[in-house]
XYZ file of C-alpha atoms in Angstrom:
94
model
C -17.824 4.110 8.426
C -16.830 5.542 11.791
C -17.374 9.067 13.092
C -14.433 11.478 13.604
C -13.712 15.013 14.778
C -11.020 16.928 12.895
C -9.644 20.079 14.523
C -8.105 22.655 12.185
C -6.890 25.573 14.333
C -6.136 28.964 12.723
C -6.196 27.466 9.233
C -7.871 30.373 7.375
C -7.314 34.127 7.270
C -10.953 35.003 6.578
C -14.403 33.705 5.642
C -13.756 33.939 1.883
C -10.667 31.732 2.164
C -12.604 29.230 4.280
C -15.536 29.136 1.832
C -13.211 28.463 -1.115
C -11.630 25.568 0.791
C -15.081 24.255 1.775
C -16.169 24.160 -1.877
C -13.055 22.187 -2.818
C -13.517 19.870 0.165
C -17.129 19.095 -0.728
C -16.275 18.475 -4.388
C -13.395 16.114 -3.639
C -15.333 14.277 -0.943
C -18.500 13.900 -3.014
C -16.940 13.209 -6.416
C -13.572 11.558 -5.783
C -13.908 9.846 -2.389
C -17.624 9.148 -1.745
C -16.938 5.620 -0.472
C -14.160 6.775 1.892
C -15.280 10.045 3.534
C -18.517 11.925 4.235
C -18.446 15.485 5.534
C -21.263 15.879 8.066
C -20.820 19.406 9.479
C -18.278 21.959 10.615
C -18.200 24.535 13.367
C -16.226 27.670 12.476
C -14.131 28.920 15.387
C -12.953 32.505 15.866
C -9.410 31.869 17.038
C -7.605 34.132 19.503
C -5.094 35.115 16.819
C -7.896 36.552 14.642
C -7.858 33.700 12.152
C -10.580 31.104 11.607
C -10.353 27.471 12.589
C -12.825 24.613 12.356
C -14.007 21.582 14.229
C -15.346 19.224 11.569
C -17.428 16.087 11.906
C -16.819 13.410 9.287
C -17.694 9.795 8.664
C -14.778 7.860 7.201
C -13.480 4.353 6.661
C -10.384 5.261 8.704
C -8.084 8.116 9.725
C -5.866 7.591 6.672
C -8.831 8.375 4.379
C -9.351 11.648 6.248
C -5.671 12.543 5.917
C -5.787 11.738 2.183
C -8.874 13.923 1.754
C -7.231 16.837 3.608
C -4.063 16.461 1.514
C -6.068 16.502 -1.743
C -7.948 19.621 -0.598
C -4.768 21.333 0.628
C -5.905 21.893 4.211
C -4.673 20.690 7.613
C -5.808 17.222 8.629
C -3.556 15.839 11.340
C -5.611 16.484 14.505
C -8.119 13.620 14.146
C -10.055 12.086 17.024
C -12.523 9.181 16.855
C -15.960 9.983 18.282
C -17.204 7.359 20.717
C -20.786 8.568 21.192
C -23.044 11.556 20.650
C -25.092 13.276 23.341
C -27.602 15.786 21.971
C -29.174 18.036 24.591
C -30.603 20.512 22.069
C -30.424 20.742 18.292
C -27.749 23.037 16.865
C -29.017 26.636 16.625
C -29.585 27.943 13.128
C-alpha cells in the first residue's frame, strides 16, 4: 500500500457531524475494505467559513480505492495527493 493525503475542506458543520462520519468511515474501512484502505490519522481544520475540514492520512492500494471508500461513507474524497516521504521533527502533540 502507498501513503496518501486526502483534503476535505469545509465538509462538516460541527464536531458531532464529523464524529458520526468518522465512525462510519472506520467501520467501512475496517470491515468492508481492510485490504484496500487503512485510515492512519486525521487533522481537523477550523475553516475560515466556520465549518470543519480535515487533512487525512491513509494507506491504500490506489487512489480509486480511496474514492470508493469516500463514496461508501458519503464524504468528499476527490482531493487526493500521494505522499512521497515523511519528515518528523517532533511527535504530534496530544
